[in-house]
GROMACS .gro file of C-alpha atoms in nm:
model
  302
    1MET     CA    1   2.304  -2.462   2.083
    2ARG     CA    2   2.388  -2.253   1.814
    3ASP     CA    3   2.249  -1.922   1.780
    4ILE     CA    4   1.891  -1.883   1.613
    5ASP     CA    5   1.864  -1.590   1.397
    6LEU     CA    6   1.580  -1.343   1.375
    7LYS     CA    7   1.541  -1.428   1.015
    8THR     CA    8   1.480  -1.791   1.079
    9LEU     CA    9   1.224  -1.692   1.384
   10ARG     CA   10   1.047  -1.478   1.146
   11LEU     CA   11   1.025  -1.757   0.861
   12PHE     CA   12   0.910  -2.033   1.110
   13VAL     CA   13   0.617  -1.794   1.211
   14ALA     CA   14   0.526  -1.746   0.899
   15VAL     CA   15   0.488  -2.070   0.784
   16CYS     CA   16   0.312  -2.125   1.110
   17ASP     CA   17   0.072  -1.885   1.003
   18HIS     CA   18   0.025  -1.987   0.643
   19ASN     CA   19   0.049  -2.345   0.755
   20ASN     CA   20   0.207  -2.376   0.413
   21ILE     CA   21   0.623  -2.338   0.364
   22GLY     CA   22   0.528  -2.238   0.017
   23ARG     CA   23   0.296  -1.939   0.078
   24ALA     CA   24   0.546  -1.819   0.349
   25ALA     CA   25   0.806  -1.851   0.108
   26SER     CA   26   0.632  -1.635  -0.163
   27GLU     CA   27   0.546  -1.381   0.084
   28ALA     CA   28   0.923  -1.365   0.203
   29HIS     CA   29   1.046  -1.382  -0.213
   30ILE     CA   30   1.295  -1.677  -0.113
   31GLU     CA   31   1.264  -2.034  -0.205
   32PRO     CA   32   1.075  -2.284  -0.028
   33SER     CA   33   1.362  -2.500  -0.003
   34ALA     CA   34   1.565  -2.238   0.196
   35ILE     CA   35   1.289  -2.224   0.429
   36SER     CA   36   1.275  -2.617   0.493
   37LYS     CA   37   1.661  -2.567   0.534
   38ARG     CA   38   1.666  -2.350   0.806
   39ILE     CA   39   1.379  -2.511   0.996
   40ALA     CA   40   1.519  -2.850   0.990
   41GLN     CA   41   1.866  -2.682   1.102
   42MET     CA   42   1.620  -2.521   1.402
   43GLU     CA   43   1.491  -2.848   1.458
   44SER     CA   44   1.851  -3.042   1.463
   45ASP     CA   45   1.960  -2.770   1.721
   46LEU     CA   46   1.659  -2.754   1.942
   47GLY     CA   47   1.678  -3.132   1.941
   48VAL     CA   48   1.297  -3.168   1.858
   49THR     CA   49   1.070  -3.182   1.547
   50LEU     CA   50   0.868  -2.873   1.533
   51LEU     CA   51   0.680  -2.912   1.179
   52THR     CA   52   0.445  -3.226   1.069
   53ARG     CA   53   0.346  -3.227   0.708
   54THR     CA   54  -0.013  -3.297   0.593
   55ARG     CA   55  -0.201  -3.304   0.332
   56ARG     CA   56  -0.272  -2.935   0.320
   57GLY     CA   57   0.028  -2.814   0.412
   58VAL     CA   58   0.226  -2.844   0.750
   59GLN     CA   59   0.126  -2.812   1.170
   60PRO     CA   60   0.346  -2.691   1.425
   61THR     CA   61   0.353  -2.986   1.651
   62ALA     CA   62   0.297  -2.960   2.038
   63ALA     CA   63   0.706  -2.844   2.055
   64GLY     CA   64   0.641  -2.592   1.765
   65LEU     CA   65   0.348  -2.438   1.947
   66ALA     CA   66   0.592  -2.366   2.227
   67VAL     CA   67   0.874  -2.225   2.000
   68LEU     CA   68   0.619  -2.046   1.846
   69GLU     CA   69   0.484  -1.857   2.104
   70ASN     CA   70   0.837  -1.764   2.216
   71ALA     CA   71   0.954  -1.662   1.888
   72ARG     CA   72   0.677  -1.403   1.847
   73SER     CA   73   0.759  -1.267   2.207
   74VAL     CA   74   1.089  -1.223   2.086
   75LEU     CA   75   1.013  -1.044   1.726
   76PHE     CA   76   0.773  -0.826   1.941
   77THR     CA   77   1.056  -0.733   2.160
   78MET     CA   78   1.288  -0.651   1.875
   79GLU     CA   79   1.010  -0.443   1.731
   80ARG     CA   80   0.978  -0.251   2.011
   81ILE     CA   81   1.390  -0.240   2.074
   82ALA     CA   82   1.372  -0.059   1.711
   83SER     CA   83   1.088   0.143   1.748
   84ASP     CA   84   1.186   0.275   2.064
   85ALA     CA   85   1.557   0.368   1.926
   86ALA     CA   86   1.379   0.529   1.611
   87SER     CA   87   1.165   0.736   1.819
   88PHE     CA   88   1.446   0.942   1.935
   89GLY     CA   89   1.510   1.075   1.570
   90GLY     CA   90   1.299   1.332   1.379
   91GLY     CA   91   0.988   1.164   1.391
   92LEU     CA   92   0.830   0.826   1.490
   93LYS     CA   93   0.919   0.521   1.274
   94GLY     CA   94   0.795   0.149   1.296
   95ARG     CA   95   0.511  -0.097   1.189
   96VAL     CA   96   0.166  -0.104   1.351
   97SER     CA   97  -0.013  -0.438   1.299
   98LEU     CA   98  -0.376  -0.398   1.342
   99CYS     CA   99  -0.655  -0.646   1.296
  100ALA     CA  100  -1.025  -0.497   1.292
  101SER     CA  101  -1.330  -0.672   1.247
  102ALA     CA  102  -1.542  -0.627   0.930
  103SER     CA  103  -1.790  -0.383   1.080
  104ALA     CA  104  -1.524  -0.147   1.193
  105ILE     CA  105  -1.317  -0.176   0.867
  106ALA     CA  106  -1.637  -0.082   0.642
  107GLU     CA  107  -1.745   0.250   0.845
  108SER     CA  108  -1.467   0.500   0.970
  109LEU     CA  109  -1.177   0.319   1.050
  110LEU     CA  110  -0.995   0.330   0.734
  111ASP     CA  111  -1.087   0.694   0.732
  112ASP     CA  112  -0.948   0.738   1.073
  113ILE     CA  113  -0.593   0.554   0.978
  114SER     CA  114  -0.582   0.750   0.645
  115ASP     CA  115  -0.584   1.067   0.852
  116PHE     CA  116  -0.319   0.943   1.098
  117MET     CA  117  -0.077   0.852   0.804
  118SER     CA  118  -0.113   1.171   0.648
  119ILE     CA  119   0.039   1.372   0.933
  120PRO     CA  120   0.409   1.441   0.805
  121ALA     CA  121   0.563   1.333   1.152
  122HIS     CA  122   0.394   0.985   1.097
  123ALA     CA  123   0.578   0.946   0.742
  124ASP     CA  124   0.762   0.649   0.819
  125ILE     CA  125   0.485   0.480   1.013
  126ARG     CA  126   0.383   0.165   0.815
  127VAL     CA  127   0.029   0.047   0.911
  128ASP     CA  128  -0.105  -0.333   0.813
  129VAL     CA  129  -0.441  -0.379   0.846
  130GLU     CA  130  -0.614  -0.719   0.849
  131GLU     CA  131  -0.970  -0.835   0.852
  132ARG     CA  132  -1.052  -1.074   1.145
  133LEU     CA  133  -1.347  -1.214   1.343
  134SER     CA  134  -1.336  -1.066   1.687
  135VAL     CA  135  -1.223  -1.421   1.820
  136ASP     CA  136  -0.935  -1.445   1.620
  137LEU     CA  137  -0.864  -1.069   1.665
  138VAL     CA  138  -0.799  -1.133   2.026
  139ARG     CA  139  -0.638  -1.418   1.995
  140ARG     CA  140  -0.374  -1.270   1.763
  141ILE     CA  141  -0.349  -0.961   1.998
  142ARG     CA  142  -0.286  -1.202   2.304
  143GLU     CA  143  -0.015  -1.379   2.102
  144GLY     CA  144   0.171  -1.083   2.016
  145SER     CA  145   0.113  -1.146   1.623
  146ALA     CA  146  -0.105  -0.836   1.612
  147SER     CA  147  -0.052  -0.506   1.791
  148VAL     CA  148  -0.374  -0.339   1.825
  149GLY     CA  149  -0.773  -0.453   1.755
  150VAL     CA  150  -1.066  -0.274   1.658
  151CYS     CA  151  -1.398  -0.464   1.729
  152TRP     CA  152  -1.743  -0.468   1.920
  153ASP     CA  153  -1.717  -0.443   2.256
  154ASN     CA  154  -1.913  -0.789   2.325
  155VAL     CA  155  -1.614  -0.984   2.284
  156ALA     CA  156  -1.454  -1.177   2.556
  157LEU     CA  157  -1.106  -0.975   2.609
  158ASP     CA  158  -0.961  -1.226   2.842
  159GLY     CA  159  -0.743  -0.961   3.020
  160LEU     CA  160  -0.645  -0.750   2.704
  161GLN     CA  161  -0.682  -0.327   2.774
  162ALA     CA  162  -0.904  -0.172   2.597
  163VAL     CA  163  -1.042   0.189   2.516
  164PRO     CA  164  -1.376   0.316   2.396
  165TYR     CA  165  -1.370   0.392   2.019
  166ARG     CA  166  -1.688   0.494   1.836
  167GLU     CA  167  -2.054   0.400   1.801
  168ASP     CA  168  -2.285   0.256   1.548
  169SER     CA  169  -2.634   0.146   1.479
  170LEU     CA  170  -2.741  -0.116   1.273
  171ALA     CA  171  -3.056  -0.090   1.045
  172LEU     CA  172  -3.263  -0.299   0.803
  173ALA     CA  173  -3.141  -0.275   0.416
  174VAL     CA  174  -3.431  -0.319   0.182
  175HIS     CA  175  -3.505  -0.290  -0.192
  176PRO     CA  176  -3.706   0.020  -0.228
  177ALA     CA  177  -4.005  -0.194  -0.376
  178HIS     CA  178  -3.988  -0.416  -0.090
  179PRO     CA  179  -4.311  -0.429   0.163
  180LEU     CA  180  -4.120  -0.302   0.436
  181ALA     CA  181  -3.955  -0.020   0.225
  182GLY     CA  182  -4.248   0.253   0.362
  183ARG     CA  183  -4.149   0.177   0.743
  184ARG     CA  184  -3.957   0.500   0.911
  185ALA     CA  185  -3.864   0.260   1.188
  186LEU     CA  186  -3.910  -0.091   1.266
  187SER     CA  187  -3.830  -0.385   1.560
  188PHE     CA  188  -3.608  -0.655   1.398
  189HIS     CA  189  -3.875  -0.905   1.459
  190GLN     CA  190  -4.061  -0.744   1.218
  191SER     CA  191  -3.874  -0.845   0.950
  192LEU     CA  192  -3.860  -1.208   1.044
  193ASP     CA  193  -4.157  -1.283   0.798
  194TYR     CA  194  -3.916  -1.180   0.516
  195ASP     CA  195  -3.576  -1.389   0.379
  196HIS     CA  196  -3.307  -1.252   0.492
  197VAL     CA  197  -2.915  -1.201   0.367
  198GLY     CA  198  -2.655  -1.267   0.615
  199MET     CA  199  -2.307  -1.287   0.724
  200PRO     CA  200  -2.118  -1.620   0.803
  201PRO     CA  201  -2.221  -1.803   1.078
  202ALA     CA  202  -1.889  -1.721   1.254
  203THR     CA  203  -1.963  -1.338   1.279
  204ALA     CA  204  -2.077  -1.153   1.566
  205VAL     CA  205  -2.364  -1.002   1.383
  206HIS     CA  206  -2.473  -1.359   1.263
  207THR     CA  207  -2.480  -1.448   1.640
  208LEU     CA  208  -2.648  -1.148   1.740
  209LEU     CA  209  -2.974  -1.173   1.462
  210GLN     CA  210  -3.002  -1.569   1.603
  211ARG     CA  211  -3.033  -1.447   1.981
  212ALA     CA  212  -3.268  -1.181   1.896
  213ALA     CA  213  -3.491  -1.406   1.670
  214ALA     CA  214  -3.479  -1.691   1.939
  215ASN     CA  215  -3.594  -1.442   2.218
  216VAL     CA  216  -3.899  -1.410   2.032
  217GLY     CA  217  -3.931  -1.768   1.956
  218ARG     CA  218  -3.860  -1.706   1.597
  219THR     CA  219  -3.563  -1.811   1.338
  220VAL     CA  220  -3.417  -1.599   1.084
  221THR     CA  221  -3.455  -1.740   0.723
  222TYR     CA  222  -3.167  -1.686   0.495
  223ARG     CA  223  -3.175  -1.668   0.122
  224ALA     CA  224  -2.826  -1.635   0.081
  225VAL     CA  225  -2.504  -1.613   0.287
  226VAL     CA  226  -2.217  -1.371   0.204
  227SER     CA  227  -1.890  -1.300   0.298
  228SER     CA  228  -1.920  -0.875   0.294
  229PHE     CA  229  -2.200  -0.585   0.376
  230ASP     CA  230  -2.093  -0.512   0.001
  231ALA     CA  231  -2.202  -0.848  -0.107
  232ALA     CA  232  -2.536  -0.845   0.076
  233LEU     CA  233  -2.622  -0.535  -0.048
  234ARG     CA  234  -2.581  -0.636  -0.402
  235VAL     CA  235  -2.846  -0.908  -0.310
  236VAL     CA  236  -3.056  -0.647  -0.131
  237ALA     CA  237  -3.032  -0.388  -0.461
  238ALA     CA  238  -3.172  -0.730  -0.670
  239ASN     CA  239  -3.474  -0.746  -0.440
  240LEU     CA  240  -3.362  -1.103  -0.322
  241GLY     CA  241  -3.362  -1.031   0.037
  242ILE     CA  242  -3.306  -0.808   0.344
  243SER     CA  243  -3.023  -0.754   0.548
  244VAL     CA  244  -2.919  -0.602   0.889
  245ILE     CA  245  -2.610  -0.378   0.821
  246PRO     CA  246  -2.435  -0.073   0.997
  247ALA     CA  247  -2.638   0.218   0.925
  248GLU     CA  248  -2.345   0.418   0.821
  249VAL     CA  249  -2.259   0.146   0.547
  250GLY     CA  250  -2.611   0.162   0.415
  251GLU     CA  251  -2.577   0.543   0.398
  252ILE     CA  252  -2.268   0.528   0.188
  253TYR     CA  253  -2.426   0.265  -0.069
  254GLN     CA  254  -2.787   0.432  -0.102
  255ALA     CA  255  -2.652   0.701  -0.343
  256SER     CA  256  -2.539   0.422  -0.584
  257MET     CA  257  -2.738   0.121  -0.516
  258LYS     CA  258  -3.144   0.036  -0.543
  259ILE     CA  259  -3.179   0.023  -0.144
  260LYS     CA  260  -3.327   0.202   0.155
  261THR     CA  261  -3.222   0.178   0.507
  262ILE     CA  262  -3.458   0.154   0.773
  263PRO     CA  263  -3.330   0.191   1.149
  264LEU     CA  264  -3.358  -0.063   1.392
  265THR     CA  265  -3.554   0.025   1.740
  266ASP     CA  266  -3.413  -0.262   1.900
  267SER     CA  267  -3.175  -0.173   2.208
  268TRP     CA  268  -2.914  -0.412   2.082
  269ALA     CA  269  -2.915  -0.240   1.721
  270ARG     CA  270  -2.716   0.037   1.943
  271ARG     CA  271  -2.303  -0.082   1.938
  272ARG     CA  272  -2.004   0.014   2.078
  273PHE     CA  273  -1.638  -0.052   1.945
  274ILE     CA  274  -1.325  -0.058   2.121
  275ILE     CA  275  -0.973  -0.048   2.074
  276CYS     CA  276  -0.789  -0.339   2.244
  277TYR     CA  277  -0.404  -0.419   2.300
  278ARG     CA  278  -0.222  -0.660   2.557
  279ASP     CA  279  -0.033  -0.323   2.745
  280PHE     CA  280  -0.041   0.024   2.638
  281GLU     CA  281   0.305   0.091   2.828
  282THR     CA  282   0.422  -0.211   2.638
  283LEU     CA  283   0.336  -0.102   2.280
  284PRO     CA  284   0.533   0.064   2.049
  285PRO     CA  285   0.578   0.420   2.004
  286ALA     CA  286   0.392   0.417   1.680
  287ALA     CA  287   0.147   0.221   1.789
  288GLN     CA  288   0.079   0.403   2.096
  289ARG     CA  289   0.046   0.741   1.893
  290MET     CA  290  -0.205   0.553   1.634
  291VAL     CA  291  -0.423   0.469   1.950
  292GLU     CA  292  -0.436   0.788   2.075
  293HIS     CA  293  -0.520   0.901   1.746
  294LEU     CA  294  -0.768   0.684   1.677
  295VAL     CA  295  -0.946   0.796   2.025
  296GLU     CA  296  -0.896   1.164   1.952
  297ARG     CA  297  -1.084   1.143   1.609
  298ALA     CA  298  -1.344   0.935   1.773
  299ARG     CA  299  -1.415   1.186   2.048
  300ALA     CA  300  -1.400   1.469   1.791
  301PRO     CA  301  -1.708   1.676   1.716
  302SER     CA  302  -1.866   1.552   1.380
   0.00000   0.00000   0.00000
């Protein structure tokens, strides 16, 4: 079998991630035909079909999935080799691929990463942050397409390692003219007589609220379902519904929007976030240092 070069492996992984040759080509700044030619040559060398075409793009075959898993491992190992070698120079170098939940990104994570990148010794470290659902985040770390994840601690880690990060509290965001606006604090079930603005069903917070409502024999009535806390608060500011959001996010938006946040007294409204990864010892040096920095920032006095 002819040697398969790393560029071909990277392109194959990109095609599988996008399920589309055109988008992978655009990301790599090459022609789609060049990718097709490389993958066709790899299929010829391996003697198997790696991709099947569909109306929406391409999908890896069973053989393609097996090659994909190994390709990710090879690329991860090569990245580690480069990072380990670079660490003997004047400062850390490399790329950290991080996935995080919407709540983590909306709160302190980006500030903590910005602080990490502002350190002169980290000038040659590139950090890629991608928002993902917690379940997808764990899958990407396990398969090697991301190095580090930050999410709520209620997710099943399935063998991944984790360390505590930050904590937050959930609150109810309402319009100042809403009937609940005069409350100093309340339990979630007291909000169920009113229309809510929610996050998509696949998110952890949606599942949490559905379970909390079911525990008191009620359901949540949604006036709107949106994709971000920013969008939810805009609907609340229009007095079209109320929304459960992280209290820290509400505090940020209160100054610029017509909203009021009311703390929730339910025990589950206090959440803990974690930083997770496959194995700290096998993380590239740049990723190890970033994990350490995030933990240090979270533990520092406010």
